[in-house]
Amino acid sequence: MQRIAFIGTGGTLAAMGADPFDVLDYTATGVHLSAQDLIARSGLNGEIATIDPIEFRSFDSTAVTLDDWMALAALCDDLGSSGAYDGIVVGHGTASMEETAWCLSLVLSDIAIPVVLTGAMRPFSAHSSDGIANLAAACRVAGSPEARKTNVLLVMNGEIHAPRDVAKTDTLAVEAFRAAEFGPLGNVAGNMVRFRREVLRPGPSLQFSAQDFRRFPRVDICYSHIGADSTAINAFVAAGASGLISAGFGPGMTTPAELAALTVAAQAGVTVVQSSRVGAGYVVDSQCHRSRGILSAGSLSPQKARILLGLCLARGDSLDVVKQVFALV
Ligand code: ASP
């Protein structure tokens, strides 16, 4: 039987609502099961794998910090190098799960065992909770030999996803996680884990040290909308932003006023990366942006572009290197 380390961080997976029908406002109770209670109550330990619960933090995932990411990466590294486990499952709130998965994938490039993030859209206490099914599927994937080809995966609702591709696309539905451009890597049904395509481990220029989180600078996201002016951009620069991610209209464009402010910021040495708010597709490295020193985020979402840019800046990458890194993802 495979041995899995389960790291609990709270979230809806561990949340206890007021009653079994409380599937909307369950955070009001503020109650999360510990990792140990969650595994004990799931009934999975000894049935589908030997699962060792490891307490980490207990919060809603909107509260995750850079320090948490650094500590979580260090914990995964330690568990990976202990030789005691076949895989690691991280129970995580769904609100920011795609960000934690993406960031771990960039800093755990050579971990020996797979790290699989999972969570739930309905609290553990609900009659219709998806938590135990997701936990079981994540343990199956974490223990599977195919998962070792990459370092970090996200498993929700019977689908295996690459951190690079997946996003939460629905506030409530159990099928909230989708990879709009490329689809899931595979799926899980019962004990059947099937990969349909592979994601390789990140190459050297996409490898960062977890210590880089200590040097992670201020990077803000400016969200475009009709009528958006320079106020937010100027405020972020005044607050000391070293990087700005522009979450632009469909093709990766902003209002004229935003473009003017972003150009001034780029000329002043702020690294500006243009992404799109639409959730899928590539932002062209356009003449308009090139001539202003504004880089393209490719098809990375604004929130994932922010993490990548912050890590590049923490590593001390020049503008040219940042440009090459974004061209690779
Ligand atoms: N509030 C929850 C969180 O920790 C939402 C969830 O887990 O689905 O992100």
Coordinates of N, CA, C and O in Angstrom, one line a residue, residues 4-15 38-39 42 44 48 51 59 61 72 76 88-98 100-102 104 114-122 124 129-142 152-161 163 166 168 174 177 188:
I4 N 1.2 8.0 1.9 CA 1.0 9.4 1.5 C 1.0 10.3 2.8 O 0.4 10.0 3.8
A5 N 1.7 11.4 2.6 CA 1.7 12.5 3.7 C 0.6 13.4 3.3 O 0.6 14.0 2.2
F6 N -0.3 13.7 4.2 CA -1.4 14.6 4.0 C -1.1 15.9 4.8 O -1.1 15.9 6.0
I7 N -0.9 17.0 4.1 CA -0.7 18.3 4.8 C -2.0 19.1 4.8 O -2.5 19.4 3.8
G8 N -2.5 19.3 6.0 CA -3.7 20.1 6.1 C -3.5 21.6 6.2 O -2.6 22.0 7.0
T9 N -4.3 22.4 5.4 CA -4.2 23.8 5.6 C -5.5 24.5 5.8 O -5.7 25.7 5.6
G10 N -6.5 23.7 6.1 CA -7.9 24.2 6.3 C -8.7 24.3 5.0 O -8.7 23.3 4.2
G11 N -9.3 25.4 4.7 CA -10.1 25.5 3.5 C -11.5 24.8 3.7 O -11.8 24.2 4.7
T12 N -12.3 24.8 2.6 CA -13.6 24.2 2.7 C -13.5 22.7 2.9 O -14.4 22.1 3.5
L13 N -12.4 22.1 2.4 CA -12.2 20.6 2.6 C -12.3 20.3 4.1 O -12.8 19.2 4.4
A14 N -11.8 21.2 5.0 CA -11.8 20.9 6.4 C -12.9 21.6 7.2 O -12.9 21.6 8.4
A15 N -13.7 22.4 6.4 CA -14.7 23.3 7.1 C -15.9 22.6 7.7 O -16.4 21.6 7.0
L38 N -9.5 15.2 10.1 CA -10.0 15.1 8.7 C -9.7 13.7 8.2 O -10.6 13.0 7.6
I39 N -8.5 13.2 8.4 CA -8.1 11.9 7.8 C -8.9 10.8 8.6 O -9.4 9.9 8.0
S42 N -12.4 10.8 7.4 CA -12.6 10.4 6.0 C -12.7 8.9 5.8 O -13.3 8.5 4.8
L44 N -10.4 7.0 5.0 CA -9.5 6.6 3.9 C -8.2 5.9 4.3 O -7.7 5.1 3.6
I48 N -7.3 3.1 1.1 CA -6.8 3.3 -0.3 C -5.3 3.6 -0.2 O -4.6 3.6 -1.2
I51 N -2.2 6.9 5.2 CA -2.1 8.4 5.1 C -1.7 8.9 6.4 O -2.4 8.7 7.5
F59 N -6.5 27.7 7.8 CA -7.1 29.0 7.4 C -7.9 28.9 6.1 O -7.9 27.9 5.4
S61 N -8.0 30.0 2.3 CA -6.8 30.2 1.5 C -6.7 31.6 1.0 O -5.6 31.9 0.4
L72 N 5.6 26.0 3.3 CA 5.0 24.8 2.7 C 5.9 24.1 1.8 O 6.0 22.9 1.8
C76 N 7.3 20.3 2.1 CA 7.2 19.3 1.1 C 8.6 18.8 0.7 O 8.8 17.6 0.5
I88 N 2.8 13.3 -1.7 CA 2.3 14.2 -0.8 C 0.9 14.8 -1.3 O 0.8 15.1 -2.5
V89 N 0.0 14.9 -0.4 CA -1.3 15.6 -0.8 C -1.4 16.8 0.1 O -1.2 16.7 1.4
V90 N -1.7 17.9 -0.5 CA -1.9 19.1 0.3 C -3.4 19.5 0.2 O -3.9 19.7 -0.9
G91 N -4.1 19.5 1.3 CA -5.5 20.0 1.4 C -5.5 21.5 1.5 O -4.9 22.0 2.4
H92 N -6.2 22.1 0.5 CA -6.0 23.6 0.4 C -7.4 24.2 0.1 O -8.1 23.6 -0.7
G93 N -7.6 25.4 0.5 CA -8.8 26.1 0.1 C -8.8 26.3 -1.4 O -7.7 26.5 -2.0
T94 N -10.0 26.3 -2.0 CA -10.0 26.4 -3.4 C -9.8 27.8 -4.0 O -9.5 28.1 -5.1
A95 N -10.0 28.8 -3.1 CA -9.9 30.2 -3.5 C -8.6 30.6 -4.1 O -8.5 31.2 -5.2
S96 N -7.5 30.1 -3.5 CA -6.2 30.4 -4.1 C -5.4 29.2 -4.4 O -4.2 29.2 -4.6
M97 N -6.1 28.0 -4.6 CA -5.4 26.8 -4.8 C -4.5 26.8 -6.1 O -3.4 26.3 -6.1
E98 N -5.0 27.5 -7.1 CA -4.2 27.5 -8.4 C -3.0 28.3 -8.2 O -1.9 28.0 -8.8
T100 N -1.2 28.6 -5.3 CA -0.2 27.8 -4.5 C 0.3 26.7 -5.3 O 1.5 26.4 -5.3
A101 N -0.5 26.1 -6.1 CA 0.0 25.0 -7.0 C 1.0 25.5 -8.0 O 2.1 24.9 -8.1
W102 N 0.7 26.6 -8.6 CA 1.7 27.2 -9.6 C 3.0 27.6 -8.9 O 4.1 27.3 -9.4
L104 N 4.3 26.4 -6.0 CA 5.0 25.2 -5.6 C 5.7 24.5 -6.8 O 6.8 24.0 -6.8
P114 N 5.6 13.2 -6.1 CA 4.6 14.2 -6.5 C 3.9 14.9 -5.3 O 3.6 14.3 -4.3
V115 N 3.6 16.1 -5.6 CA 2.8 16.9 -4.6 C 1.5 17.2 -5.3 O 1.5 17.8 -6.4
V116 N 0.4 16.8 -4.7 CA -0.9 16.9 -5.3 C -1.8 17.8 -4.4 O -2.0 17.5 -3.2
L117 N -2.3 18.9 -5.0 CA -3.2 19.8 -4.2 C -4.6 19.4 -4.4 O -5.0 19.1 -5.6
T118 N -5.4 19.4 -3.4 CA -6.9 19.2 -3.6 C -7.6 20.0 -2.5 O -7.1 20.5 -1.6
G119 N -8.9 20.0 -2.7 CA -9.8 20.7 -1.8 C -11.2 20.3 -1.9 O -11.5 19.2 -2.4
A120 N -12.1 21.2 -1.6 CA -13.6 20.8 -1.8 C -14.3 22.1 -2.0 O -13.9 23.2 -1.6
M121 N -15.4 21.9 -2.7 CA -16.3 23.1 -3.0 C -17.4 23.1 -1.9 O -18.1 24.1 -1.8
R122 N -17.6 22.0 -1.3 CA -18.7 22.0 -0.2 C -18.0 21.5 1.1 O -17.2 20.6 1.0
F124 N -16.9 19.9 4.7 CA -16.8 18.5 5.1 C -18.1 18.0 5.8 O -18.6 16.9 5.7
S129 N -20.9 16.8 0.4 CA -19.5 17.3 0.3 C -18.8 16.4 -0.7 O -18.9 15.2 -0.8
D130 N -18.0 17.2 -1.5 CA -17.1 16.5 -2.5 C -15.7 16.2 -1.9 O -14.8 15.7 -2.6
G131 N -15.5 16.5 -0.6 CA -14.2 16.5 0.0 C -13.6 15.1 0.0 O -12.4 15.0 -0.4
I132 N -14.3 14.1 0.5 CA -13.7 12.8 0.7 C -13.3 12.2 -0.7 O -12.3 11.6 -0.9
A133 N -14.2 12.4 -1.7 CA -13.9 11.9 -3.0 C -12.7 12.6 -3.6 O -11.8 11.9 -4.2
N134 N -12.6 13.9 -3.4 CA -11.4 14.6 -3.9 C -10.1 14.2 -3.2 O -9.1 14.0 -3.8
L135 N -10.2 14.0 -1.9 CA -9.1 13.5 -1.1 C -8.6 12.1 -1.6 O -7.4 11.9 -1.8
A136 N -9.6 11.3 -1.8 CA -9.3 9.9 -2.2 C -8.6 10.0 -3.6 O -7.6 9.3 -3.8
A137 N -9.2 10.8 -4.5 CA -8.6 10.9 -5.9 C -7.2 11.4 -5.8 O -6.3 11.0 -6.5
A138 N -7.0 12.4 -5.0 CA -5.6 13.1 -4.8 C -4.6 12.0 -4.3 O -3.5 12.0 -4.8
C139 N -5.0 11.2 -3.3 CA -4.1 10.2 -2.8 C -3.8 9.2 -3.9 O -2.6 8.7 -4.0
R140 N -4.8 8.8 -4.6 CA -4.5 7.8 -5.7 C -3.5 8.4 -6.7 O -2.6 7.7 -7.1
V141 N -3.7 9.7 -7.1 CA -2.8 10.3 -8.0 C -1.4 10.4 -7.4 O -0.4 10.1 -8.0
A142 N -1.3 10.9 -6.2 CA 0.0 11.1 -5.5 C 0.8 9.8 -5.4 O 2.0 9.8 -5.4
V152 N 4.3 18.9 -9.5 CA 3.1 19.3 -8.7 C 1.9 19.2 -9.6 O 1.9 19.5 -10.8
L153 N 0.8 18.7 -9.0 CA -0.5 18.5 -9.8 C -1.6 19.0 -8.9 O -1.5 19.2 -7.7
L154 N -2.8 19.3 -9.5 CA -4.0 19.7 -8.8 C -5.1 18.7 -9.2 O -5.3 18.4 -10.4
V155 N -5.7 18.1 -8.2 CA -6.8 17.1 -8.5 C -8.1 17.6 -7.9 O -8.1 17.9 -6.7
M156 N -9.1 17.8 -8.7 CA -10.4 18.2 -8.2 C -11.5 17.5 -9.1 O -11.3 17.5 -10.4
N157 N -12.6 17.1 -8.5 CA -13.7 16.6 -9.3 C -13.3 15.5 -10.3 O -13.8 15.5 -11.5
G158 N -12.4 14.6 -10.0 CA -12.1 13.5 -10.8 C -11.1 13.9 -12.0 O -10.9 13.1 -12.9
E159 N -10.6 15.1 -12.0 CA -9.7 15.5 -13.0 C -8.3 15.9 -12.5 O -8.2 16.4 -11.4
I160 N -7.3 15.5 -13.3 CA -5.9 15.8 -12.9 C -5.5 17.0 -13.7 O -5.6 17.0 -15.0
H161 N -4.9 18.0 -13.1 CA -4.6 19.3 -13.8 C -3.2 19.7 -13.6 O -2.6 19.5 -12.5
P163 N -0.7 22.8 -12.8 CA -0.8 24.1 -12.2 C -0.7 25.2 -13.2 O -1.4 26.2 -13.1
V166 N -4.5 25.3 -15.0 CA -5.8 25.2 -14.3 C -6.2 26.5 -13.6 O -5.4 27.3 -13.2
K168 N -9.7 28.2 -11.2 CA -11.0 28.1 -10.6 C -12.0 29.0 -11.5 O -11.7 30.2 -11.6
V174 N -19.2 22.1 -8.2 CA -18.2 21.1 -7.8 C -17.2 21.0 -9.0 O -16.0 20.6 -8.8
F177 N -13.0 23.7 -11.3 CA -11.6 23.8 -11.8 C -11.5 23.3 -13.3 O -11.9 22.2 -13.6
V188 N -9.4 10.6 -12.8 CA -9.4 9.5 -11.8 C -10.8 9.1 -11.6 O -11.7 9.9 -11.4

